[in-house]
Tab-separated table of C-alpha atoms in Angstrom:
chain	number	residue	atom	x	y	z
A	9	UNK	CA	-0.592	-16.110	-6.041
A	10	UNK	CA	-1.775	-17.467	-2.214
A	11	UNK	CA	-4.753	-18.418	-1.748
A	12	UNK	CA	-7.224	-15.784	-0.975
A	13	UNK	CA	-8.921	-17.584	0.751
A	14	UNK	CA	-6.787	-17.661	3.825
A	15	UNK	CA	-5.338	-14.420	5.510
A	16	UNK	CA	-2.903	-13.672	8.278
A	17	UNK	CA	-2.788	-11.569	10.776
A	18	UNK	CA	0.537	-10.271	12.522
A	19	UNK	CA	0.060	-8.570	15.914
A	20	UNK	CA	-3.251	-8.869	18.194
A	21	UNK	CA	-3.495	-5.742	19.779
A	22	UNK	CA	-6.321	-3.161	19.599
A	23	UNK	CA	-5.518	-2.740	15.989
A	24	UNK	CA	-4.936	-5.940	15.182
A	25	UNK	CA	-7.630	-7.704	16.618
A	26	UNK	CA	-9.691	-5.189	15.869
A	27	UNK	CA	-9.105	-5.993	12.214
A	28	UNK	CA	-9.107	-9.881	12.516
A	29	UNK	CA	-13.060	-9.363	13.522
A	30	UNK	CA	-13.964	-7.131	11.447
A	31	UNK	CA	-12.205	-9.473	8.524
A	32	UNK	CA	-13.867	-12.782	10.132
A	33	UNK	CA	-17.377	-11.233	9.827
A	34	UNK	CA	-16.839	-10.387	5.939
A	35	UNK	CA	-17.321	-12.836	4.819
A	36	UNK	CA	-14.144	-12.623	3.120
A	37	UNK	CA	-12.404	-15.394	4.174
A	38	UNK	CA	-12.968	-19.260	4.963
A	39	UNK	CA	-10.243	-19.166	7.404
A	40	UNK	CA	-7.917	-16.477	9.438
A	41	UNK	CA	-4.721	-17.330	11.478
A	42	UNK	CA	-3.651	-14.789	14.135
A	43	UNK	CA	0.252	-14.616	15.056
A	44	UNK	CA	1.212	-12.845	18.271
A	45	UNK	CA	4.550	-13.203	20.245
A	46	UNK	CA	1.777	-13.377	22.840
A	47	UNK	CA	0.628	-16.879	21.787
A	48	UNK	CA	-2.146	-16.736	24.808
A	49	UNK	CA	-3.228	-13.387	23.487
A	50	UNK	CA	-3.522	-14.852	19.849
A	51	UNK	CA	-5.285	-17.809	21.130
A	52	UNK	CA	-8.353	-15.937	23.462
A	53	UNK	CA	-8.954	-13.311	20.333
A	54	UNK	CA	-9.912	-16.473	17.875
A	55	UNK	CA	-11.726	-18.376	20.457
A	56	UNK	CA	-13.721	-14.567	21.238
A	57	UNK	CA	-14.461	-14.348	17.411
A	58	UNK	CA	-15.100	-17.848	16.694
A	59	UNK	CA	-17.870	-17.842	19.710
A	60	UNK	CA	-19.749	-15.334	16.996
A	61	UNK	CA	-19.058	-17.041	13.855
A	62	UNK	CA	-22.052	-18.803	14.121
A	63	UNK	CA	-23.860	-15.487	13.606
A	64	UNK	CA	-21.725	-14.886	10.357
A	65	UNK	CA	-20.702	-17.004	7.178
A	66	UNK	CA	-18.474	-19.858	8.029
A	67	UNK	CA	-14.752	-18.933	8.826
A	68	UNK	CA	-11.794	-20.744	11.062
A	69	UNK	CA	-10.051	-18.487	13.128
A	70	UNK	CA	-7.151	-19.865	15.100
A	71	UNK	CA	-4.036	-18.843	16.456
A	72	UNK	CA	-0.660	-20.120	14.772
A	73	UNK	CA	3.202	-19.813	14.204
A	74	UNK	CA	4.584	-17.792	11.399
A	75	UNK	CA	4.796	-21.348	9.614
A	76	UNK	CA	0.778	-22.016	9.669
A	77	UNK	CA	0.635	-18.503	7.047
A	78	UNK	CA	1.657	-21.120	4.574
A	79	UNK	CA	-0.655	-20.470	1.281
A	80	UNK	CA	-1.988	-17.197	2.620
A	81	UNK	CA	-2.895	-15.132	-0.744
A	82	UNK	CA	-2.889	-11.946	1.969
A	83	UNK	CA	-0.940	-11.155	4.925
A	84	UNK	CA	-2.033	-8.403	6.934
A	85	UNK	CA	0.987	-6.952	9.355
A	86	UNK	CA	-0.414	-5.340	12.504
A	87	UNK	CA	2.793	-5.927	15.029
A	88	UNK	CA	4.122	-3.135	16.794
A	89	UNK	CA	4.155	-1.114	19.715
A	90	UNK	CA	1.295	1.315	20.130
A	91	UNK	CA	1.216	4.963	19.659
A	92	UNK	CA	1.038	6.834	23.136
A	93	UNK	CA	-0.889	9.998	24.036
A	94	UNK	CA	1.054	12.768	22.694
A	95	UNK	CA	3.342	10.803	20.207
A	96	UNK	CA	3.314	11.771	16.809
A	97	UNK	CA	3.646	8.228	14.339
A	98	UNK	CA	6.522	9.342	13.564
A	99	UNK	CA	7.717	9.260	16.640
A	100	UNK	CA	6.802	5.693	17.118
A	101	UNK	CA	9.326	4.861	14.081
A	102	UNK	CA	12.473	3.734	16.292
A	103	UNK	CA	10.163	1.343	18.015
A	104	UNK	CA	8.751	-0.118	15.447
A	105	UNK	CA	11.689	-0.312	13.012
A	106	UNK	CA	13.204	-3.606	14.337
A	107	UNK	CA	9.754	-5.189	15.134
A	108	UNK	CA	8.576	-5.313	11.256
A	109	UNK	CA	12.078	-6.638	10.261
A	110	UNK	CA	11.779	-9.949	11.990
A	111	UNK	CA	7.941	-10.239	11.241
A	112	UNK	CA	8.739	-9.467	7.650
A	113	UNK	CA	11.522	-11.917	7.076
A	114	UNK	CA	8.927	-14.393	9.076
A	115	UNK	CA	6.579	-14.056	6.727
A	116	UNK	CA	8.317	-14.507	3.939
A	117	UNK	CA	9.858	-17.561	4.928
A	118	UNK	CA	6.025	-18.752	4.899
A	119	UNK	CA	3.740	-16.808	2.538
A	120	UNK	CA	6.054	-14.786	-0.377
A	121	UNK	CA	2.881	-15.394	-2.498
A	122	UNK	CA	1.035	-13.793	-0.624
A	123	UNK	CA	-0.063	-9.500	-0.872
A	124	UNK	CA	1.337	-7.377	2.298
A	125	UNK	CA	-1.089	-5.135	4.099
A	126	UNK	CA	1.158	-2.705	6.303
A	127	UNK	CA	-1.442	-1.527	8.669
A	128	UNK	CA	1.636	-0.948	11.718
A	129	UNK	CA	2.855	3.418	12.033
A	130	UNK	CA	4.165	5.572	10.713
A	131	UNK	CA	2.338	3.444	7.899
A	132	UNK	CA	4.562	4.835	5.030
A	133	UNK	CA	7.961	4.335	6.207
A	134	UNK	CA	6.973	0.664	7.519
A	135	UNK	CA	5.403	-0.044	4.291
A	136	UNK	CA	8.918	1.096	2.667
A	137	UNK	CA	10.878	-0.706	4.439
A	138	UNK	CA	8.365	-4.206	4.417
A	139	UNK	CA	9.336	-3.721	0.267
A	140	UNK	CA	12.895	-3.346	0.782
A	141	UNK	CA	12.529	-6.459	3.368
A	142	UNK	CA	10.702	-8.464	1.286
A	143	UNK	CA	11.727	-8.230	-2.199
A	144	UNK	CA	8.369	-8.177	-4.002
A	145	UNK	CA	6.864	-6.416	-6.524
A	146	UNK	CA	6.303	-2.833	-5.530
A	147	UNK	CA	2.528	-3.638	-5.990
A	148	UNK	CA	2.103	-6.345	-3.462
A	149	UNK	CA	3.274	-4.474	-0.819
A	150	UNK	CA	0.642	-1.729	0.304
A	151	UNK	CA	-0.033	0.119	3.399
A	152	UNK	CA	-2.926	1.428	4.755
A	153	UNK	CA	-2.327	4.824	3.661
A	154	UNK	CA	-4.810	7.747	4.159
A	155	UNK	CA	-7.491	5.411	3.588
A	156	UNK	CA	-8.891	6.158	7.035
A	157	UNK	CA	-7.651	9.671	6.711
A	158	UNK	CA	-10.194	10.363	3.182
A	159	UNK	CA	-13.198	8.371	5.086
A	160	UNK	CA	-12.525	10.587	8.018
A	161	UNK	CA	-12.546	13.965	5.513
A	162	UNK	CA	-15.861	12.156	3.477
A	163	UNK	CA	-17.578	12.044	7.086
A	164	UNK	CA	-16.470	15.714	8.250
A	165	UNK	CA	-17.218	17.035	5.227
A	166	UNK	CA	-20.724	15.352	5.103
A	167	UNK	CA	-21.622	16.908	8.457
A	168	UNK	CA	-20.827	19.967	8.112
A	169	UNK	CA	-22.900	20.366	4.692
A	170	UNK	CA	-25.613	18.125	5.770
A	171	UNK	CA	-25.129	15.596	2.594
A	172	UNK	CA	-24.385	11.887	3.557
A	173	UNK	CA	-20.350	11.500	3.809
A	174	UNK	CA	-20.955	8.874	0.976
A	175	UNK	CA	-21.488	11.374	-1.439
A	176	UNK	CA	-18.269	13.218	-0.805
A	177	UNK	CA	-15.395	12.714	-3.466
A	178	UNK	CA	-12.456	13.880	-1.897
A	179	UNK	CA	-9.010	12.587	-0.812
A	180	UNK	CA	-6.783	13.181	1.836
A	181	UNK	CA	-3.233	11.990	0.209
A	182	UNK	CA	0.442	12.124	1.226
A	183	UNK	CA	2.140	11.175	4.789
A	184	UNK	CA	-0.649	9.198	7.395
A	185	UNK	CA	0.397	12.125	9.730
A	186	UNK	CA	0.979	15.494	10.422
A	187	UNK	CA	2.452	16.625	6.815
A	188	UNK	CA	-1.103	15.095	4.573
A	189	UNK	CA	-3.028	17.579	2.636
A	190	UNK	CA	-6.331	17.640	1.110
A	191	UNK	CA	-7.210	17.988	-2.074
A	192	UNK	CA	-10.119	20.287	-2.368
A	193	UNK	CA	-9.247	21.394	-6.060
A	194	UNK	CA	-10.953	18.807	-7.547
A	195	UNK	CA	-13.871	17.475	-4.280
A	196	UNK	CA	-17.106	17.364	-5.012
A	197	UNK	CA	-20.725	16.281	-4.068
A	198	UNK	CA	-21.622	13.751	-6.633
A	199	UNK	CA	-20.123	15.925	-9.210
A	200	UNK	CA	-20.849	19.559	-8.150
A	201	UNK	CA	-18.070	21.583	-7.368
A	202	UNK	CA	-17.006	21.881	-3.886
A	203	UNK	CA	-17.117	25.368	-4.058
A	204	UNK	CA	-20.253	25.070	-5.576
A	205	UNK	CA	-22.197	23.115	-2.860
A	206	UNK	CA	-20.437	25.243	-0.406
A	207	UNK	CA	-22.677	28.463	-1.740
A	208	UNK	CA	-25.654	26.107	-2.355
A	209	UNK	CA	-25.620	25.237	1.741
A	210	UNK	CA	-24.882	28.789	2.464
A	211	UNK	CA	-21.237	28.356	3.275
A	212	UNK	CA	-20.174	31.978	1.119
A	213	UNK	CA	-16.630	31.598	2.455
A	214	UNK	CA	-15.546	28.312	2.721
A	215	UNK	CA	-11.688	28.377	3.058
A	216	UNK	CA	-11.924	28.603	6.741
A	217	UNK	CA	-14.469	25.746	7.277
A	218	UNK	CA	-12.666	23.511	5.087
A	219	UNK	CA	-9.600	24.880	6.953
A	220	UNK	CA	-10.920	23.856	10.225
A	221	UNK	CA	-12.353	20.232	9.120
A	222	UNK	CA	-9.042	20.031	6.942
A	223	UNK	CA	-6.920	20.162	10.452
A	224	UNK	CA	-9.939	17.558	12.365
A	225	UNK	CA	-8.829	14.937	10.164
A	226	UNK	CA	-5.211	15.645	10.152
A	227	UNK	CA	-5.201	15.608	14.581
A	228	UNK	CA	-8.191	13.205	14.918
A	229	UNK	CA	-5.787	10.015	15.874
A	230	UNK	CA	-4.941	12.415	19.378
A	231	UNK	CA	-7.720	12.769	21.014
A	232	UNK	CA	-9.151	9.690	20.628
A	233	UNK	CA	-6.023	8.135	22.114
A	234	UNK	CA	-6.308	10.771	25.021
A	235	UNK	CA	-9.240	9.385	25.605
A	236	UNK	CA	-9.296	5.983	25.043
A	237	UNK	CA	-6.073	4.956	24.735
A	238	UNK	CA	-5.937	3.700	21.092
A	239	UNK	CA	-7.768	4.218	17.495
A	240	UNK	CA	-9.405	0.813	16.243
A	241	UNK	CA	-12.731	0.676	15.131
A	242	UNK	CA	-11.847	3.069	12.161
A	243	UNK	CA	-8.714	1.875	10.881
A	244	UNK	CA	-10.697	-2.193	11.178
A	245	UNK	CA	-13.439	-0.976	8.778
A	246	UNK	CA	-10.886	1.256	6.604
A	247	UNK	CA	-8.626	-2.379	6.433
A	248	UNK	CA	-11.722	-4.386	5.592
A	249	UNK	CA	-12.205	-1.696	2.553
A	250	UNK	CA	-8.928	-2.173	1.052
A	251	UNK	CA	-8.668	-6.262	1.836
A	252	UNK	CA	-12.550	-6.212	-0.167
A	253	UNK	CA	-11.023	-4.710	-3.449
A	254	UNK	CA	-8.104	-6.937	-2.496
A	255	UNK	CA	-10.064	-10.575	-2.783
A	256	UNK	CA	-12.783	-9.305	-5.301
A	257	UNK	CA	-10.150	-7.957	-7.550
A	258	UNK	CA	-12.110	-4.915	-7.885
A	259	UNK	CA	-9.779	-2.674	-9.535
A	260	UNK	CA	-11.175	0.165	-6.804
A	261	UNK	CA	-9.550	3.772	-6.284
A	262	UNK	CA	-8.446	4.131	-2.863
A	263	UNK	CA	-5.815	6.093	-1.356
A	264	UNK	CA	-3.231	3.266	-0.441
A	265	UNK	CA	0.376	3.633	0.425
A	266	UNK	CA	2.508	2.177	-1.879
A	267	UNK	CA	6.404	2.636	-3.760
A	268	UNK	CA	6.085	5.246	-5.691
A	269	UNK	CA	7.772	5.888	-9.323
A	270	UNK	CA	7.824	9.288	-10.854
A	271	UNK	CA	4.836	10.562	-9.808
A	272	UNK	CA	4.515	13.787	-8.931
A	273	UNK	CA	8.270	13.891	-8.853
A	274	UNK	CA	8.442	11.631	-6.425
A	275	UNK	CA	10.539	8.775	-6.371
A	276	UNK	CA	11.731	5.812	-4.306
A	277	UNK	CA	9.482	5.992	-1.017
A	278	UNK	CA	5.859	5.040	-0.005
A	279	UNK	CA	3.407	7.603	0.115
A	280	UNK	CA	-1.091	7.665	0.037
A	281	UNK	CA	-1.987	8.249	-3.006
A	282	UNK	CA	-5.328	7.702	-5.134
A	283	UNK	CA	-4.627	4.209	-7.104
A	284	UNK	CA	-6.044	0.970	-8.293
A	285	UNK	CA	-6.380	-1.612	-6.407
A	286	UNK	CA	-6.918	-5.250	-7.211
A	287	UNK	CA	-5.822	-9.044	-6.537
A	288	UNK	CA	-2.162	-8.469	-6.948
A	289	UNK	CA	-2.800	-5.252	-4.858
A	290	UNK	CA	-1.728	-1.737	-6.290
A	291	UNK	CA	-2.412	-2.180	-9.912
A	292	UNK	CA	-1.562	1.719	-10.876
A	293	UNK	CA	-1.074	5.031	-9.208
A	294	UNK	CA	-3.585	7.585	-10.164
A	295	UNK	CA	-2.092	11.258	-11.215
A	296	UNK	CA	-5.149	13.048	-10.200
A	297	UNK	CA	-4.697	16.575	-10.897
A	298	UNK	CA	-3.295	19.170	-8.260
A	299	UNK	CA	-3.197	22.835	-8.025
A	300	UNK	CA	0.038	24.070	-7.957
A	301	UNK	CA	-0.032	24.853	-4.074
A	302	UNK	CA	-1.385	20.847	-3.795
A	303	UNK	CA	1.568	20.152	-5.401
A	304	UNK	CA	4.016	21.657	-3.421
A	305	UNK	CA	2.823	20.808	-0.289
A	306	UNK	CA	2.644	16.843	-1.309
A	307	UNK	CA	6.304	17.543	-2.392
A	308	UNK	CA	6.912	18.367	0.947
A	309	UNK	CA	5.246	15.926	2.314
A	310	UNK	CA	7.536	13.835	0.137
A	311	UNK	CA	10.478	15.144	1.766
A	312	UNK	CA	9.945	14.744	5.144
A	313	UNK	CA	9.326	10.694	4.303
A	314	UNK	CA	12.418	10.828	2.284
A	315	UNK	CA	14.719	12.464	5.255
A	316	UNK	CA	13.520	9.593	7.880
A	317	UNK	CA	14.589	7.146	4.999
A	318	UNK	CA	17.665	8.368	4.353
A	319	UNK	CA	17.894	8.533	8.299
A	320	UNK	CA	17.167	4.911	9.061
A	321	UNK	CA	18.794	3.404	5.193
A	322	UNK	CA	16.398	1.441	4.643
């Protein structure tokens, strides 16, 4: 394995950067190198974060080449072109398609000890085809998932019943886009039944509420972008989640995207689902149970991933 110490970041841009800070003030790390086919780009986001550093636990941050990943135990790609107002992640597939090739075969050339973070969108098919690129293990190859998509539900949720979003055990798993589901047969508040705590707060019919909060997280990526052109700040601290259980090794249940194998009947494509994760990144995939109409729609869900893989061959 790389040294987990040292971690790489591909692509500077609001998500990118956003995630090198929020990495560099971890404490994570002793040193960070930021890649950008914008080398002046790279270069003024470490010299911003390293003007703070002092404020946080030691760590270098400095621009580099692909080459200067060398030893990195984790590699987190952020390169590609951002998702306009209006554009599904799908959508942003075709663009994005020929920019993770190069970085991937970059990378490799540099780091193949190191764990891949697939951060880019759609997250699921890029994460698919960084395996395929690659050729790692299935479990050092992760994407971000719904990661951001649960924390989003755990917040809603928390709201809405006036509990603190901590204390919500719920996941949001399939596609990062428009086809995810929840999984309310088995939420709860720190152990009661969903449907329980619903009554408790006076919520007597809760299929619409958790309708409505269900369909918040699924569009909330729009109008933020509307509005201010790009999501960040969530998907930095949902990144800084998984690279923790990463370099800890803490054998934590999140909902990362990763190749799945016969679960669910699914087969052969990346999708969110609940599983452990560790220093050699996915260490299992969780079969949590479903109801049978949770089931079918993560099937679907399924689908749609496998018809823009079978679309694109990778």
């Amino acid at each position: 394995m790389g040294n987990m110490q040292k971690c790489g970041v591909i692509g500077v841009g609001f998500v990118g950067a956003t995630c090198a800070y929020t990495l560099a003030v971890s404490g994570l790390f002793s040193e960070m190198v930021l890649v950008d086919m914008n080398a002046k780009k790279a270069e003024s986001e470490a010299a911003d974060i390293n003007h703070g550093v002092a404020f946080a636990k030691p760590c270098l941050v400095r621009a580099g080449s692909y080459a200067d990943l060398t030893g990195c135990g984790l590699v987190i790609i952020a390169a590609g072109a951002n998702q306009k107002p209006g554009e599904t992640r799908i959508e942003l597939l075709g663009r994005n398609q020929a920019i993770l090739s190069s970085v991937v075969g970059q990378v490799m050339q540099a780091a193949q000890d190191a764990v891949l973070l697939i951060v880019s969108n759609p997250v699921d098919v890029l994460t698919c085809m960084a395996h395929r690129l690659s050729g790692l293990p299935a479990g050092r190859v992760i994407g971000s998932g719904t990661v951001l998509d649960t924390a989003r539900l755990k917040y809603l949720l928390g709201q809405r019943l006036g509990v603190d979003g901590r204390n919500v055990h719920a996941f949001i798993i399939g596609e990062h886009g428009d086809s995810e589901l929840a999984v309310w047969s088995s939420a709860n508040i720190s152990g009661v039944d969903l449907d329980d705590y619903c009554r408790i707060t006076g919520v007597d019919n809760p299929n619409p509420v958790l309708h409505a909060i269900y369909e918040s997280v699924r569009d909330a990526a729009y109008p933020i972008i509307e509005g201010k052109g790009a999501t960040y700040y969530g998907i930095g601290m949902a990144v800084r989640r998984i690279v923790e259980a990463v370099v800890r090794d803490e054998h934590s249940v999140l909902p990362v995207s990763s190749m799945i194998s016969g679960h669910y009947g699914i087969d052969g494509i990346c999708l969110g689902l609940p599983s452990i994760v560790g220093r050699r990144g996915v260490e299992a995939v969780l079969d949590i149970p479903l109801s049978s109409e949770e089931l079918a729609r993560l099937q679907t869900s399924a689908s749609k991933m496998r018809e823009l893989i079978d679309q694109i061959g990778s």
